[in-house]
Tab-separated table of C-alpha atoms in Angstrom:
chain	number	residue	atom	x	y	z
S	1	PRO	CA	4.008	50.422	-90.260
S	2	ILE	CA	1.532	52.950	-91.577
S	3	VAL	CA	-2.230	53.013	-91.907
S	4	PRO	CA	-3.381	54.511	-95.239
S	5	GLY	CA	-6.455	56.606	-95.888
S	6	TRP	CA	-7.117	60.305	-95.236
S	7	ASP	CA	-10.922	60.245	-94.839
S	8	ALA	CA	-12.816	59.286	-91.689
S	9	ALA	CA	-16.186	59.643	-90.013
S	10	GLY	CA	-17.154	58.359	-86.596
S	11	LYS	CA	-17.711	59.248	-82.953
S	12	VAL	CA	-15.301	61.104	-80.687
S	13	VAL	CA	-14.083	58.766	-77.944
S	14	ALA	CA	-11.564	61.107	-76.279
S	15	VAL	CA	-10.453	64.739	-76.529
S	16	GLY	CA	-7.271	66.517	-75.515
S	17	ALA	CA	-7.201	69.327	-72.989
S	18	GLU	CA	-6.705	72.000	-75.661
S	19	VAL	CA	-9.440	70.837	-78.043
S	20	ASP	CA	-12.288	73.323	-78.476
S	21	GLY	CA	-15.772	72.768	-79.861
S	22	LEU	CA	-15.774	68.968	-79.685
S	23	ALA	CA	-16.836	66.525	-76.995
S	24	VAL	CA	-16.904	62.784	-76.421
S	25	GLY	CA	-19.844	61.317	-78.309
S	26	ASP	CA	-19.919	63.927	-81.083
S	27	GLU	CA	-20.467	62.496	-84.566
S	28	VAL	CA	-17.695	63.929	-86.709
S	29	TYR	CA	-15.810	63.701	-89.977
S	30	SER	CA	-12.270	64.682	-90.889
S	31	TYR	CA	-9.524	64.944	-93.485
S	32	LEU	CA	-6.704	63.324	-91.534
S	33	ARG	CA	-3.558	64.172	-93.516
S	34	PRO	CA	-0.601	65.398	-91.446
S	35	ALA	CA	-0.283	69.046	-92.485
S	36	PHE	CA	3.444	69.311	-93.132
S	37	ASP	CA	2.717	72.252	-95.435
S	38	MET	CA	0.828	74.242	-92.773
S	39	VAL	CA	3.425	74.539	-90.005
S	40	GLU	CA	3.300	78.335	-90.058
S	41	GLU	CA	-0.351	78.267	-88.955
S	42	HIS	CA	-0.040	75.012	-86.993
S	43	PRO	CA	3.530	74.552	-85.672
S	44	GLU	CA	2.601	71.285	-83.952
S	45	GLU	CA	2.221	69.660	-87.376
S	46	ALA	CA	5.985	69.830	-87.960
S	47	ASP	CA	6.455	66.725	-85.829
S	48	LYS	CA	3.549	64.749	-87.254
S	49	LYS	CA	4.337	61.587	-89.177
S	50	ILE	CA	2.430	59.252	-91.453
S	51	ASP	CA	2.237	56.240	-89.159
S	52	ALA	CA	-0.108	53.713	-87.587
S	53	THR	CA	-2.131	56.417	-85.771
S	54	THR	CA	-2.968	58.804	-88.597
S	55	GLY	CA	-4.734	56.775	-91.282
S	56	GLY	CA	-8.420	56.223	-91.914
S	57	TYR	CA	-8.333	52.484	-92.755
S	58	ALA	CA	-8.863	51.716	-89.072
S	59	GLU	CA	-11.328	51.647	-86.200
S	60	TYR	CA	-9.552	54.518	-84.414
S	61	ALA	CA	-7.477	57.512	-85.531
S	62	VAL	CA	-5.690	60.283	-83.650
S	63	VAL	CA	-6.169	63.692	-85.260
S	64	SER	CA	-5.722	67.368	-84.408
S	65	GLY	CA	-8.980	68.994	-83.349
S	66	TRP	CA	-8.749	71.766	-85.941
S	67	LYS	CA	-9.105	69.166	-88.696
S	68	VAL	CA	-12.317	67.707	-87.255
S	69	ALA	CA	-15.876	68.991	-87.744
S	70	LYS	CA	-19.284	67.686	-86.775
S	71	LYS	CA	-20.517	65.612	-89.673
S	72	PRO	CA	-23.677	66.574	-91.584
S	73	ALA	CA	-26.569	65.443	-89.392
S	74	SER	CA	-28.428	64.325	-92.511
S	75	LEU	CA	-25.713	61.852	-93.593
S	76	SER	CA	-24.897	58.355	-92.429
S	77	PHE	CA	-21.355	57.627	-91.290
S	78	ALA	CA	-20.698	55.794	-94.558
S	79	ASP	CA	-21.813	58.763	-96.666
S	80	ALA	CA	-20.061	61.310	-94.442
S	81	GLY	CA	-16.849	59.272	-94.517
S	82	GLY	CA	-16.609	59.742	-98.258
S	83	VAL	CA	-16.827	63.533	-98.096
S	84	PRO	CA	-13.759	65.187	-96.472
S	85	LEU	CA	-10.925	64.661	-98.973
S	86	ALA	CA	-13.030	64.921	-102.122
S	87	GLY	CA	-15.225	67.662	-100.689
S	88	LEU	CA	-12.361	69.852	-99.496
S	89	THR	CA	-10.480	69.317	-102.765
S	90	ALA	CA	-13.521	70.405	-104.754
S	91	TRP	CA	-14.184	73.371	-102.455
S	92	GLN	CA	-10.649	74.715	-102.377
S	93	GLY	CA	-10.162	74.273	-106.113
S	94	LEU	CA	-13.296	76.240	-106.897
S	95	PHE	CA	-13.194	78.995	-104.312
S	96	ASP	CA	-9.664	79.301	-102.877
S	97	TYR	CA	-7.658	78.714	-106.059
S	98	GLY	CA	-10.236	79.161	-108.820
S	99	ASN	CA	-11.812	82.324	-107.371
S	100	ALA	CA	-15.220	81.134	-108.585
S	101	VAL	CA	-18.176	83.476	-108.075
S	102	ALA	CA	-21.878	83.341	-108.852
S	103	GLY	CA	-22.743	83.983	-112.488
S	104	GLN	CA	-19.626	82.380	-113.930
S	105	THR	CA	-19.446	79.191	-115.973
S	106	VAL	CA	-17.172	76.358	-114.824
S	107	LEU	CA	-16.130	73.309	-116.825
S	108	VAL	CA	-15.507	70.306	-114.565
S	109	LEU	CA	-13.295	67.651	-116.161
S	110	ALA	CA	-14.101	64.142	-114.813
S	111	ALA	CA	-17.377	65.225	-113.260
S	112	SER	CA	-18.468	61.690	-112.362
S	113	GLY	CA	-15.611	61.067	-109.923
S	114	GLY	CA	-15.433	61.937	-106.245
S	115	VAL	CA	-13.846	65.374	-106.581
S	116	GLY	CA	-15.646	66.240	-109.815
S	117	GLY	CA	-19.024	65.220	-108.433
S	118	TYR	CA	-18.694	67.569	-105.484
S	119	ALA	CA	-17.261	70.344	-107.668
S	120	VAL	CA	-20.422	70.159	-109.788
S	121	GLN	CA	-22.682	70.400	-106.761
S	122	PHE	CA	-20.778	73.096	-104.863
S	123	ALA	CA	-20.573	75.260	-107.968
S	124	LYS	CA	-24.324	74.926	-108.571
S	125	ALA	CA	-25.072	75.677	-104.917
S	126	LYS	CA	-23.053	78.895	-105.196
S	127	GLY	CA	-24.796	80.114	-108.342
S	128	LEU	CA	-22.470	79.047	-111.146
S	129	THR	CA	-23.402	77.455	-114.450
S	130	VAL	CA	-21.775	74.026	-114.616
S	131	ILE	CA	-20.618	71.941	-117.583
S	132	GLY	CA	-19.240	68.505	-116.809
S	133	THR	CA	-17.297	65.943	-118.802
S	134	CYS	CA	-17.444	62.175	-118.301
S	135	SER	CA	-17.805	58.935	-120.235
S	136	GLU	CA	-21.044	58.261	-122.082
S	137	ARG	CA	-22.221	55.769	-119.452
S	138	ASN	CA	-22.066	58.446	-116.715
S	139	VAL	CA	-23.847	61.283	-118.536
S	140	ASP	CA	-27.186	60.783	-116.768
S	141	TYR	CA	-25.426	60.474	-113.405
S	142	VAL	CA	-23.615	63.807	-113.829
S	143	LYS	CA	-26.870	65.438	-114.921
S	144	SER	CA	-28.455	64.114	-111.723
S	145	LEU	CA	-25.807	66.005	-109.745
S	146	GLY	CA	-27.084	69.251	-111.242
S	147	ALA	CA	-24.799	69.885	-114.206
S	148	ASP	CA	-26.411	72.230	-116.738
S	149	ARG	CA	-24.683	70.457	-119.615
S	150	VAL	CA	-22.658	67.259	-119.909
S	151	VAL	CA	-20.128	66.444	-122.642
S	152	ASP	CA	-18.790	62.959	-123.352
S	153	TYR	CA	-15.006	63.346	-123.192
S	154	ASN	CA	-14.730	60.961	-126.147
S	155	VAL	CA	-16.774	63.281	-128.356
S	156	GLU	CA	-15.469	63.469	-131.916
S	157	GLY	CA	-13.218	66.481	-132.367
S	158	GLY	CA	-12.619	66.882	-128.624
S	159	VAL	CA	-14.298	68.674	-125.749
S	160	ALA	CA	-12.978	72.114	-126.697
S	161	ALA	CA	-14.491	71.853	-130.177
S	162	ALA	CA	-17.795	70.656	-128.719
S	163	LEU	CA	-17.882	73.753	-126.503
S	164	GLU	CA	-16.842	76.256	-129.162
S	165	GLY	CA	-18.779	79.466	-128.674
S	166	THR	CA	-19.430	78.749	-124.981
S	167	VAL	CA	-17.870	81.214	-122.540
S	168	ILE	CA	-15.903	79.199	-119.966
S	169	ASP	CA	-14.581	81.280	-117.070
S	170	LEU	CA	-13.000	78.471	-115.074
S	171	VAL	CA	-11.881	74.899	-115.679
S	172	TYR	CA	-11.578	72.427	-112.807
S	173	ASP	CA	-9.282	69.639	-113.988
S	174	ALA	CA	-9.692	66.466	-111.930
S	175	VAL	CA	-8.283	64.034	-114.480
S	176	GLY	CA	-5.155	65.345	-116.255
S	177	GLY	CA	-3.646	64.112	-119.510
S	178	ASP	CA	-5.046	65.431	-122.781
S	179	ASN	CA	-8.170	66.471	-120.892
S	180	THR	CA	-6.148	69.320	-119.392
S	181	VAL	CA	-5.218	70.524	-122.869
S	182	GLN	CA	-8.860	70.395	-123.950
S	183	GLY	CA	-9.834	72.387	-120.873
S	184	ILE	CA	-7.274	75.096	-121.557
S	185	LYS	CA	-8.407	75.403	-125.166
S	186	ALA	CA	-12.027	75.740	-124.031
S	187	LEU	CA	-11.286	78.689	-121.729
S	188	LYS	CA	-12.261	82.225	-122.613
S	189	LYS	CA	-9.613	84.930	-122.895
S	190	GLY	CA	-8.496	85.670	-119.359
S	191	GLY	CA	-9.897	82.368	-118.088
S	192	ARG	CA	-8.401	80.293	-115.305
S	193	ILE	CA	-7.722	76.575	-114.788
S	194	VAL	CA	-7.057	74.699	-111.540
S	195	SER	CA	-5.748	71.150	-111.600
S	196	ILE	CA	-5.180	68.346	-109.124
S	197	ALA	CA	-4.012	65.945	-111.807
S	198	ASN	CA	-1.468	67.556	-114.142
S	199	TYR	CA	1.985	68.481	-112.866
S	200	GLY	CA	2.824	69.996	-116.240
S	201	LEU	CA	0.077	72.598	-116.044
S	202	GLY	CA	2.480	75.543	-115.985
S	203	ASP	CA	4.161	74.435	-119.207
S	204	LEU	CA	0.806	73.911	-120.912
S	205	ILE	CA	-0.340	77.412	-119.976
S	206	ALA	CA	2.977	78.901	-121.072
S	207	ALA	CA	2.534	77.279	-124.483
S	208	GLU	CA	-0.693	79.203	-125.075
S	209	PRO	CA	-0.542	82.524	-126.952
S	210	ALA	CA	0.147	85.328	-124.469
S	211	GLU	CA	-2.842	87.302	-125.738
S	212	ARG	CA	-5.189	84.608	-124.377
S	213	GLU	CA	-4.122	85.647	-120.846
S	214	ILE	CA	-4.771	82.187	-119.383
S	215	THR	CA	-3.828	81.666	-115.736
S	216	GLY	CA	-3.918	78.608	-113.549
S	217	THR	CA	-2.434	76.574	-110.734
S	218	GLY	CA	-2.152	73.129	-109.259
S	219	PHE	CA	-2.641	72.622	-105.531
S	220	LEU	CA	-2.565	70.178	-102.639
S	221	VAL	CA	-5.750	70.105	-100.581
S	222	ARG	CA	-5.406	71.233	-96.958
S	223	PRO	CA	-7.337	70.144	-93.866
S	224	SER	CA	-9.894	72.692	-92.651
S	225	ARG	CA	-12.545	72.438	-89.951
S	226	ALA	CA	-14.149	75.698	-91.081
S	227	GLN	CA	-14.636	74.486	-94.644
S	228	LEU	CA	-15.949	71.113	-93.477
S	229	GLU	CA	-18.513	73.033	-91.429
S	230	GLU	CA	-19.555	75.041	-94.499
S	231	ILE	CA	-19.868	71.847	-96.503
S	232	ALA	CA	-21.910	70.169	-93.743
S	233	ALA	CA	-24.331	73.106	-93.784
S	234	LEU	CA	-24.912	72.618	-97.521
S	235	PHE	CA	-25.712	68.944	-97.007
S	236	ASP	CA	-28.102	69.648	-94.146
S	237	ALA	CA	-29.821	72.385	-96.168
S	238	GLY	CA	-30.436	69.907	-98.990
S	239	ALA	CA	-28.297	71.899	-101.438
S	240	VAL	CA	-25.831	69.026	-101.904
S	241	LYS	CA	-26.275	65.265	-101.816
S	242	PRO	CA	-23.742	62.551	-101.083
S	243	LEU	CA	-22.145	60.865	-104.049
S	244	HIS	CA	-22.757	57.287	-105.023
S	245	ALA	CA	-20.822	55.197	-102.494
S	246	THR	CA	-19.576	51.649	-102.810
S	247	VAL	CA	-19.344	50.387	-99.218
S	248	LEU	CA	-17.039	47.505	-98.334
S	249	PRO	CA	-15.966	46.065	-94.974
S	250	LEU	CA	-12.588	47.202	-93.671
S	251	GLU	CA	-11.071	43.763	-94.227
S	252	LYS	CA	-11.646	44.198	-97.976
S	253	ALA	CA	-9.409	47.284	-98.182
S	254	ALA	CA	-7.209	45.639	-100.826
S	255	GLU	CA	-10.237	44.975	-103.032
S	256	ALA	CA	-11.362	48.573	-102.590
S	257	TYR	CA	-7.936	49.854	-103.592
S	258	ALA	CA	-7.875	47.687	-106.706
S	259	THR	CA	-11.246	49.116	-107.725
S	260	LEU	CA	-9.903	52.614	-107.189
S	261	LEU	CA	-6.840	51.933	-109.343
S	262	SER	CA	-9.067	50.738	-112.189
S	263	GLY	CA	-10.075	54.370	-112.767
S	264	ARG	CA	-13.685	53.307	-113.267
S	265	ALA	CA	-15.044	53.954	-109.799
S	266	ARG	CA	-18.136	56.147	-109.702
S	267	GLY	CA	-18.340	58.486	-106.727
S	268	LYS	CA	-16.613	57.193	-103.590
S	269	ILE	CA	-15.428	53.886	-102.156
S	270	VAL	CA	-15.983	53.658	-98.400
S	271	LEU	CA	-14.587	51.147	-95.901
S	272	GLU	CA	-16.880	50.390	-92.973
S	273	THR	CA	-15.740	49.041	-89.629
S	274	ARG	CA	-17.723	46.440	-87.738
S	275	SER	CA	-18.446	48.982	-84.993
S	276	ALA	CA	-19.754	51.638	-87.448
């Protein structure tokens, strides 16, 4: 059997002899995924399996200390539990793979979702101009996250046409499909796109005229205590706020998953244990 779920927040109840910086009773959060792709830095992960001890849909989880950070003191466990996967995905896409820097303009595709919502906020906190796309019903919500401009992805003529004349340095694609194509077309010459949702990104970039000099990459988010600590500092400084969270009891995990599959969830869906 396996326990699904890669996000968790809670209290430390035991620590191993080689764990540094954490103690029993600490309030923490973590991205739990076994890091099969990080064995060079963490050889112990080579033997890790997805099983009944590693998932977040549970009251207890066993996780390597380097994946665990003290949660933002300003957040409840429910809010903190919705941060690690989406937060790290947003962070790494912007700064590790997108090379985003202050003064640039980033277009976030699907800005009302978990990853997109944090991408908007992290980019703003680091001095970027942010344009987000979403459905019409979520426009005000994305604006409330700090986006400088919001475009309905159903706009007549497409997002790229709506943004004609706007210099877009970076596109963060959190949705895929034709949205990826619109994002690529919106980029400036020499612009870059990162995607977590389109496995055909390389082919789409290759189809663009060479003189546009578009670059991009897909990626799989990695666990990181250091980045979770940076993210926690932004929350506690008031620079970032938790996303809208729908909180359900753990026994309603199937209902939560069905809501997630609908593609209409705003922000994050969080499962809460009775002991939380």
